[in-house]
Amino acid sequence: DAGVTQSPTHLIKTRGQQVTLRCSPKSGHDTVSWYQQALGQGPQFIFQYYEEEERQRGNFPDRFSGHQFPNYSSELNVNALLLGDSALYLCASSLGQGQPQHFGDGTRLSIL
Amino acid sequence: AQSVTQLGSHVSVSEGALVLLRCNYSSSVPPYLFWYVQYPNQGLQLLLKYTSAATLVKGINGFEAEFKKSETSFHLTKPSAHMSDAAEYFCAVSHQGAQKLVFGQGTRLTINP
């Protein structure tokens, strides 16, 4: 039973570019959340998708956007990249409200 | 608003000694509480969760945590540390109907031989 898978594992971009990160949820899960983890910090909630709609959003600018597909997989898009966007981006999936979230190994994004 | 404070960014114990990682939370509604572990270059793995059932929660790898409402605490313990327990530990809070997790800053656990 595959867990949460994220791609790519590492990515290097320059300031001003755009990036797309991908996530496949654990089998049977229908809800996907994205988190940003800066070096030495705890993860910060970006947003959550359920039934292909953004259900909750954290305190992140509109440069951060996402999408959920009918097969429950999800993408995180970041436009106009800033140096401060360098971080580990974690995807988590779950089934139903109140159920624990299962995390992928993340995508490490470096901005030069 | 919800928040989590983890006391001690770095905890060091000897192999075989008691592990105690502290977590205090703030929540205006009954909380769900979680402990996650993160090994280097990996994502987060769920250790245990509290969702308003028993206040003493047992998790994987011999860890347990006790929910104390009067102290707004959810400290993580393990009776005997093992070298493989060395990792970063995160406490997190959410509430029913909102799966958004609010994490603490993390505690790095080091095990001395």
PDB file of C-alpha atoms in Angstrom:
ATOM      1  CA  ASP A   1       0.000   0.000   0.000  1.00  0.00           C
ATOM      2  CA  ALA A   2       1.766   3.123  -1.234  1.00  0.00           C
ATOM      3  CA  GLY A   3       1.887   6.043   1.132  1.00  0.00           C
ATOM      4  CA  VAL A   4       1.908   9.701   0.175  1.00  0.00           C
ATOM      5  CA  THR A   5       4.278  10.311  -2.720  1.00  0.00           C
ATOM      6  CA  GLN A   6       5.693  13.672  -3.767  1.00  0.00           C
ATOM      7  CA  SER A   7       7.654  14.764  -6.800  1.00  0.00           C
ATOM      8  CA  PRO A   8      10.224  15.960  -7.428  1.00  0.00           C
ATOM      9  CA  THR A   9      12.332  15.322  -4.321  1.00  0.00           C
ATOM     10  CA  HIS A  10      14.590  18.301  -4.961  1.00  0.00           C
ATOM     11  CA  LEU A  11      14.246  21.392  -7.111  1.00  0.00           C
ATOM     12  CA  ILE A  12      16.399  24.433  -7.734  1.00  0.00           C
ATOM     13  CA  LYS A  13      14.878  27.608  -9.136  1.00  0.00           C
ATOM     14  CA  THR A  14      15.839  31.250  -9.447  1.00  0.00           C
ATOM     15  CA  ARG A  15      13.990  34.293  -8.165  1.00  0.00           C
ATOM     16  CA  GLY A  16      10.945  35.244 -10.217  1.00  0.00           C
ATOM     17  CA  GLN A  17      10.410  31.803 -11.675  1.00  0.00           C
ATOM     18  CA  GLN A  18       7.365  29.615 -11.191  1.00  0.00           C
ATOM     19  CA  VAL A  19       7.279  26.082  -9.785  1.00  0.00           C
ATOM     20  CA  THR A  20       4.796  23.192  -9.614  1.00  0.00           C
ATOM     21  CA  LEU A  21       5.025  20.485  -6.986  1.00  0.00           C
ATOM     22  CA  ARG A  22       3.013  17.282  -7.152  1.00  0.00           C
ATOM     23  CA  CYS A  23       1.453  14.960  -4.591  1.00  0.00           C
ATOM     24  CA  SER A  24      -0.314  11.608  -4.763  1.00  0.00           C
ATOM     25  CA  PRO A  25      -2.266  10.828  -1.596  1.00  0.00           C
ATOM     26  CA  LYS A  26      -2.252   7.570   0.297  1.00  0.00           C
ATOM     27  CA  SER A  27      -4.624   5.034  -1.232  1.00  0.00           C
ATOM     28  CA  GLY A  28      -8.188   5.659  -0.065  1.00  0.00           C
ATOM     29  CA  HIS A  29      -7.543   9.223   1.121  1.00  0.00           C
ATOM     30  CA  ASP A  30      -9.563  12.086  -0.330  1.00  0.00           C
ATOM     31  CA  THR A  31      -8.166  15.170   1.372  1.00  0.00           C
ATOM     32  CA  VAL A  32      -4.793  16.756   0.643  1.00  0.00           C
ATOM     33  CA  SER A  33      -3.050  19.455   2.661  1.00  0.00           C
ATOM     34  CA  TRP A  34       0.160  21.324   1.887  1.00  0.00           C
ATOM     35  CA  TYR A  35       2.669  22.637   4.399  1.00  0.00           C
ATOM     36  CA  GLN A  36       5.835  24.719   4.150  1.00  0.00           C
ATOM     37  CA  GLN A  37       8.688  23.846   6.509  1.00  0.00           C
ATOM     38  CA  ALA A  38      11.504  26.362   6.639  1.00  0.00           C
ATOM     39  CA  LEU A  39      14.866  25.187   7.953  1.00  0.00           C
ATOM     40  CA  GLY A  40      14.741  24.666  11.705  1.00  0.00           C
ATOM     41  CA  GLN A  41      11.024  25.432  11.938  1.00  0.00           C
ATOM     42  CA  GLY A  42       7.809  23.522  12.314  1.00  0.00           C
ATOM     43  CA  PRO A  43       5.591  23.060   9.255  1.00  0.00           C
ATOM     44  CA  GLN A  44       3.240  25.928   8.383  1.00  0.00           C
ATOM     45  CA  PHE A  45      -0.168  25.175   6.831  1.00  0.00           C
ATOM     46  CA  ILE A  46      -0.608  26.514   3.299  1.00  0.00           C
ATOM     47  CA  PHE A  47      -3.989  25.140   2.223  1.00  0.00           C
ATOM     48  CA  GLN A  48      -6.185  22.064   2.047  1.00  0.00           C
ATOM     49  CA  TYR A  49      -8.128  20.531  -0.822  1.00  0.00           C
ATOM     50  CA  TYR A  50     -11.199  18.346  -0.670  1.00  0.00           C
ATOM     51  CA  GLU A  51     -13.564  17.464  -3.511  1.00  0.00           C
ATOM     52  CA  GLU A  52     -11.345  19.488  -5.844  1.00  0.00           C
ATOM     53  CA  GLU A  53     -11.940  22.694  -3.900  1.00  0.00           C
ATOM     54  CA  GLU A  54      -9.752  24.708  -1.556  1.00  0.00           C
ATOM     55  CA  ARG A  55     -11.407  24.268   1.846  1.00  0.00           C
ATOM     56  CA  GLN A  56      -9.005  26.045   4.164  1.00  0.00           C
ATOM     57  CA  ARG A  57      -6.117  28.398   3.639  1.00  0.00           C
ATOM     58  CA  GLY A  58      -3.289  29.513   5.873  1.00  0.00           C
ATOM     59  CA  ASN A  59      -1.557  32.865   5.930  1.00  0.00           C
ATOM     60  CA  PHE A  60       0.157  32.622   2.553  1.00  0.00           C
ATOM     61  CA  PRO A  61      -0.021  35.105  -0.347  1.00  0.00           C
ATOM     62  CA  ASP A  62      -1.905  34.495  -3.559  1.00  0.00           C
ATOM     63  CA  ARG A  63       1.361  33.527  -5.232  1.00  0.00           C
ATOM     64  CA  PHE A  64       0.669  30.150  -3.680  1.00  0.00           C
ATOM     65  CA  SER A  65      -2.115  28.279  -5.453  1.00  0.00           C
ATOM     66  CA  GLY A  66      -3.166  24.704  -5.820  1.00  0.00           C
ATOM     67  CA  HIS A  67      -5.343  22.211  -7.521  1.00  0.00           C
ATOM     68  CA  GLN A  68      -6.856  18.838  -6.765  1.00  0.00           C
ATOM     69  CA  PHE A  69      -7.705  16.387  -9.518  1.00  0.00           C
ATOM     70  CA  PRO A  70     -10.576  13.861  -9.671  1.00  0.00           C
ATOM     71  CA  ASN A  71      -8.185  11.076  -8.621  1.00  0.00           C
ATOM     72  CA  TYR A  72      -7.445  13.146  -5.458  1.00  0.00           C
ATOM     73  CA  SER A  73      -3.861  13.955  -6.450  1.00  0.00           C
ATOM     74  CA  SER A  74      -2.821  17.547  -6.009  1.00  0.00           C
ATOM     75  CA  GLU A  75      -0.456  20.233  -7.234  1.00  0.00           C
ATOM     76  CA  LEU A  76       1.046  23.217  -5.452  1.00  0.00           C
ATOM     77  CA  ASN A  77       2.017  26.150  -7.655  1.00  0.00           C
ATOM     78  CA  VAL A  78       4.173  29.048  -6.545  1.00  0.00           C
ATOM     79  CA  ASN A  79       4.623  32.088  -8.795  1.00  0.00           C
ATOM     80  CA  ALA A  80       7.212  34.870  -8.689  1.00  0.00           C
ATOM     81  CA  LEU A  81       9.520  32.892  -6.438  1.00  0.00           C
ATOM     82  CA  LEU A  82      11.334  34.722  -3.650  1.00  0.00           C
ATOM     83  CA  LEU A  83      14.449  33.683  -1.759  1.00  0.00           C
ATOM     84  CA  GLY A  84      12.229  33.199   1.294  1.00  0.00           C
ATOM     85  CA  ASP A  85      10.278  30.487  -0.494  1.00  0.00           C
ATOM     86  CA  SER A  86      13.225  28.142  -0.028  1.00  0.00           C
ATOM     87  CA  ALA A  87      11.879  25.358   2.177  1.00  0.00           C
ATOM     88  CA  LEU A  88      10.729  21.759   2.415  1.00  0.00           C
ATOM     89  CA  TYR A  89       7.197  21.488   1.038  1.00  0.00           C
ATOM     90  CA  LEU A  90       5.199  18.699   2.615  1.00  0.00           C
ATOM     91  CA  CYS A  91       2.025  17.114   1.342  1.00  0.00           C
ATOM     92  CA  ALA A  92      -0.291  15.289   3.729  1.00  0.00           C
ATOM     93  CA  SER A  93      -3.375  13.230   3.014  1.00  0.00           C
ATOM     94  CA  SER A  94      -6.257  12.023   5.143  1.00  0.00           C
ATOM     95  CA  LEU A  95      -9.754  10.579   4.985  1.00  0.00           C
ATOM     96  CA  GLY A  96     -12.570  12.383   6.727  1.00  0.00           C
ATOM     97  CA  GLN A  97     -12.522  15.115   9.310  1.00  0.00           C
ATOM     98  CA  GLY A  98     -10.576  14.539  12.473  1.00  0.00           C
ATOM     99  CA  GLN A  99      -8.520  11.750  10.976  1.00  0.00           C
ATOM    100  CA  PRO A 100      -4.738  11.916  11.256  1.00  0.00           C
ATOM    101  CA  GLN A 101      -2.788  13.246   8.314  1.00  0.00           C
ATOM    102  CA  HIS A 102      -0.148  11.096   6.660  1.00  0.00           C
ATOM    103  CA  PHE A 103       2.841  12.961   5.278  1.00  0.00           C
ATOM    104  CA  GLY A 104       5.049  12.440   2.272  1.00  0.00           C
ATOM    105  CA  ASP A 105       8.809  12.918   2.364  1.00  0.00           C
ATOM    106  CA  GLY A 106       8.502  16.369   0.845  1.00  0.00           C
ATOM    107  CA  THR A 107      10.017  18.383  -1.965  1.00  0.00           C
ATOM    108  CA  ARG A 108      13.026  20.482  -1.057  1.00  0.00           C
ATOM    109  CA  LEU A 109      12.877  23.737  -3.004  1.00  0.00           C
ATOM    110  CA  SER A 110      15.938  25.936  -3.202  1.00  0.00           C
ATOM    111  CA  ILE A 111      15.749  29.448  -4.658  1.00  0.00           C
ATOM    112  CA  LEU A 112      18.946  31.037  -5.941  1.00  0.00           C
TER     113      LEU A 112
ATOM    114  CA  ALA B   1      -6.752  30.774  17.385  1.00  0.00           C
ATOM    115  CA  GLN B   2      -4.712  27.732  18.227  1.00  0.00           C
ATOM    116  CA  SER B   3      -1.034  27.565  19.091  1.00  0.00           C
ATOM    117  CA  VAL B   4       1.550  25.116  20.375  1.00  0.00           C
ATOM    118  CA  THR B   5       4.627  25.742  22.480  1.00  0.00           C
ATOM    119  CA  GLN B   6       7.309  23.113  22.759  1.00  0.00           C
ATOM    120  CA  LEU B   7       9.588  23.759  25.711  1.00  0.00           C
ATOM    121  CA  GLY B   8      13.194  23.041  24.823  1.00  0.00           C
ATOM    122  CA  SER B   9      14.412  23.132  21.246  1.00  0.00           C
ATOM    123  CA  HIS B  10      16.993  20.490  22.076  1.00  0.00           C
ATOM    124  CA  VAL B  11      16.806  17.624  24.575  1.00  0.00           C
ATOM    125  CA  SER B  12      19.656  15.223  25.223  1.00  0.00           C
ATOM    126  CA  VAL B  13      19.326  11.973  27.210  1.00  0.00           C
ATOM    127  CA  SER B  14      21.398   8.860  27.734  1.00  0.00           C
ATOM    128  CA  GLU B  15      20.448   5.567  26.151  1.00  0.00           C
ATOM    129  CA  GLY B  16      18.063   3.758  28.510  1.00  0.00           C
ATOM    130  CA  ALA B  17      16.999   6.962  30.294  1.00  0.00           C
ATOM    131  CA  LEU B  18      13.528   8.475  30.427  1.00  0.00           C
ATOM    132  CA  VAL B  19      12.524  10.685  27.513  1.00  0.00           C
ATOM    133  CA  LEU B  20      10.264  13.662  28.296  1.00  0.00           C
ATOM    134  CA  LEU B  21       9.349  16.155  25.579  1.00  0.00           C
ATOM    135  CA  ARG B  22       7.102  19.005  26.648  1.00  0.00           C
ATOM    136  CA  CYS B  23       4.177  20.473  24.741  1.00  0.00           C
ATOM    137  CA  ASN B  24       1.666  23.099  25.822  1.00  0.00           C
ATOM    138  CA  TYR B  25      -1.234  24.148  23.640  1.00  0.00           C
ATOM    139  CA  SER B  26      -3.728  26.937  23.372  1.00  0.00           C
ATOM    140  CA  SER B  27      -7.147  26.326  21.884  1.00  0.00           C
ATOM    141  CA  SER B  28     -10.553  27.964  22.250  1.00  0.00           C
ATOM    142  CA  VAL B  29     -12.310  24.706  21.343  1.00  0.00           C
ATOM    143  CA  PRO B  30     -11.703  21.093  22.420  1.00  0.00           C
ATOM    144  CA  PRO B  31      -8.447  20.181  20.744  1.00  0.00           C
ATOM    145  CA  TYR B  32      -7.169  17.242  18.832  1.00  0.00           C
ATOM    146  CA  LEU B  33      -3.497  16.777  19.691  1.00  0.00           C
ATOM    147  CA  PHE B  34      -0.758  14.942  17.851  1.00  0.00           C
ATOM    148  CA  TRP B  35       2.897  14.066  18.125  1.00  0.00           C
ATOM    149  CA  TYR B  36       4.897  13.542  14.935  1.00  0.00           C
ATOM    150  CA  VAL B  37       8.517  12.454  14.469  1.00  0.00           C
ATOM    151  CA  GLN B  38      10.770  13.561  11.627  1.00  0.00           C
ATOM    152  CA  TYR B  39      13.983  11.772  10.730  1.00  0.00           C
ATOM    153  CA  PRO B  40      16.588  13.561   8.593  1.00  0.00           C
ATOM    154  CA  ASN B  41      15.515  14.146   4.992  1.00  0.00           C
ATOM    155  CA  GLN B  42      12.124  12.554   5.609  1.00  0.00           C
ATOM    156  CA  GLY B  43       8.553  13.640   6.124  1.00  0.00           C
ATOM    157  CA  LEU B  44       6.600  13.443   9.362  1.00  0.00           C
ATOM    158  CA  GLN B  45       5.473  10.157  10.884  1.00  0.00           C
ATOM    159  CA  LEU B  46       2.556  10.065  13.287  1.00  0.00           C
ATOM    160  CA  LEU B  47       3.529   8.799  16.755  1.00  0.00           C
ATOM    161  CA  LEU B  48       0.187   9.195  18.501  1.00  0.00           C
ATOM    162  CA  LYS B  49      -3.001  11.243  18.664  1.00  0.00           C
ATOM    163  CA  TYR B  50      -5.498  12.469  21.242  1.00  0.00           C
ATOM    164  CA  THR B  51      -9.079  12.974  20.051  1.00  0.00           C
ATOM    165  CA  SER B  52     -11.080  13.319  23.287  1.00  0.00           C
ATOM    166  CA  ALA B  53     -11.109   9.655  24.269  1.00  0.00           C
ATOM    167  CA  ALA B  54      -8.683   8.313  26.903  1.00  0.00           C
ATOM    168  CA  THR B  55      -6.382  10.981  28.310  1.00  0.00           C
ATOM    169  CA  LEU B  56      -3.375   8.626  28.307  1.00  0.00           C
ATOM    170  CA  VAL B  57      -2.536   7.819  24.727  1.00  0.00           C
ATOM    171  CA  LYS B  58      -0.157   5.075  23.661  1.00  0.00           C
ATOM    172  CA  GLY B  59       1.649   5.351  20.370  1.00  0.00           C
ATOM    173  CA  ILE B  60       4.209   3.559  18.294  1.00  0.00           C
ATOM    174  CA  ASN B  61       7.796   2.755  19.315  1.00  0.00           C
ATOM    175  CA  GLY B  62       6.959   2.753  23.031  1.00  0.00           C
ATOM    176  CA  PHE B  63       5.941   6.418  23.224  1.00  0.00           C
ATOM    177  CA  GLU B  64       2.935   7.690  25.139  1.00  0.00           C
ATOM    178  CA  ALA B  65       1.445  11.065  26.001  1.00  0.00           C
ATOM    179  CA  GLU B  66      -0.992  12.325  28.602  1.00  0.00           C
ATOM    180  CA  PHE B  67      -3.587  15.000  27.912  1.00  0.00           C
ATOM    181  CA  LYS B  68      -3.984  17.325  30.906  1.00  0.00           C
ATOM    182  CA  LYS B  69      -6.690  19.874  30.289  1.00  0.00           C
ATOM    183  CA  SER B  70      -6.039  21.798  33.520  1.00  0.00           C
ATOM    184  CA  GLU B  71      -2.426  22.314  32.495  1.00  0.00           C
ATOM    185  CA  THR B  72      -3.137  22.596  28.732  1.00  0.00           C
ATOM    186  CA  SER B  73      -0.327  20.122  28.240  1.00  0.00           C
ATOM    187  CA  PHE B  74       0.337  17.053  26.123  1.00  0.00           C
ATOM    188  CA  HIS B  75       3.835  15.906  27.066  1.00  0.00           C
ATOM    189  CA  LEU B  76       5.462  12.965  25.262  1.00  0.00           C
ATOM    190  CA  THR B  77       7.294  10.287  27.243  1.00  0.00           C
ATOM    191  CA  LYS B  78       9.176   7.046  26.716  1.00  0.00           C
ATOM    192  CA  PRO B  79      10.503   5.038  29.681  1.00  0.00           C
ATOM    193  CA  SER B  80      13.769   3.964  28.068  1.00  0.00           C
ATOM    194  CA  ALA B  81      15.473   5.816  25.223  1.00  0.00           C
ATOM    195  CA  HIS B  82      16.979   3.961  22.294  1.00  0.00           C
ATOM    196  CA  MET B  83      19.571   5.258  19.875  1.00  0.00           C
ATOM    197  CA  SER B  84      17.023   5.003  17.059  1.00  0.00           C
ATOM    198  CA  ASP B  85      14.816   7.590  18.845  1.00  0.00           C
ATOM    199  CA  ALA B  86      17.185  10.386  17.828  1.00  0.00           C
ATOM    200  CA  ALA B  87      15.092  12.686  15.610  1.00  0.00           C
ATOM    201  CA  GLU B  88      13.033  15.896  15.550  1.00  0.00           C
ATOM    202  CA  TYR B  89       9.694  15.731  17.353  1.00  0.00           C
ATOM    203  CA  PHE B  90       6.731  17.994  16.638  1.00  0.00           C
ATOM    204  CA  CYS B  91       3.608  18.558  18.675  1.00  0.00           C
ATOM    205  CA  ALA B  92       0.550  19.736  16.735  1.00  0.00           C
ATOM    206  CA  VAL B  93      -3.019  20.820  17.452  1.00  0.00           C
ATOM    207  CA  SER B  94      -6.190  20.927  15.413  1.00  0.00           C
ATOM    208  CA  HIS B  95      -9.878  20.717  16.175  1.00  0.00           C
ATOM    209  CA  GLN B  96     -12.809  18.725  14.881  1.00  0.00           C
ATOM    210  CA  GLY B  97     -14.007  19.977  11.550  1.00  0.00           C
ATOM    211  CA  ALA B  98     -10.748  21.724  10.715  1.00  0.00           C
ATOM    212  CA  GLN B  99      -7.940  19.433   9.724  1.00  0.00           C
ATOM    213  CA  LYS B 100      -5.433  22.264   9.582  1.00  0.00           C
ATOM    214  CA  LEU B 101      -2.556  21.309  11.861  1.00  0.00           C
ATOM    215  CA  VAL B 102      -0.777  23.977  13.872  1.00  0.00           C
ATOM    216  CA  PHE B 103       2.717  22.798  14.763  1.00  0.00           C
ATOM    217  CA  GLY B 104       5.158  23.733  17.452  1.00  0.00           C
ATOM    218  CA  GLN B 105       8.737  24.675  16.625  1.00  0.00           C
ATOM    219  CA  GLY B 106       9.986  21.173  17.258  1.00  0.00           C
ATOM    220  CA  THR B 107      12.357  19.514  19.744  1.00  0.00           C
ATOM    221  CA  ARG B 108      15.514  17.812  18.567  1.00  0.00           C
ATOM    222  CA  LEU B 109      16.145  14.677  20.647  1.00  0.00           C
ATOM    223  CA  THR B 110      19.723  13.447  20.940  1.00  0.00           C
ATOM    224  CA  ILE B 111      20.550  10.081  22.516  1.00  0.00           C
ATOM    225  CA  ASN B 112      23.967   9.665  24.138  1.00  0.00           C
ATOM    226  CA  PRO B 113      25.485   6.158  24.223  1.00  0.00           C
TER     227      PRO B 113
END
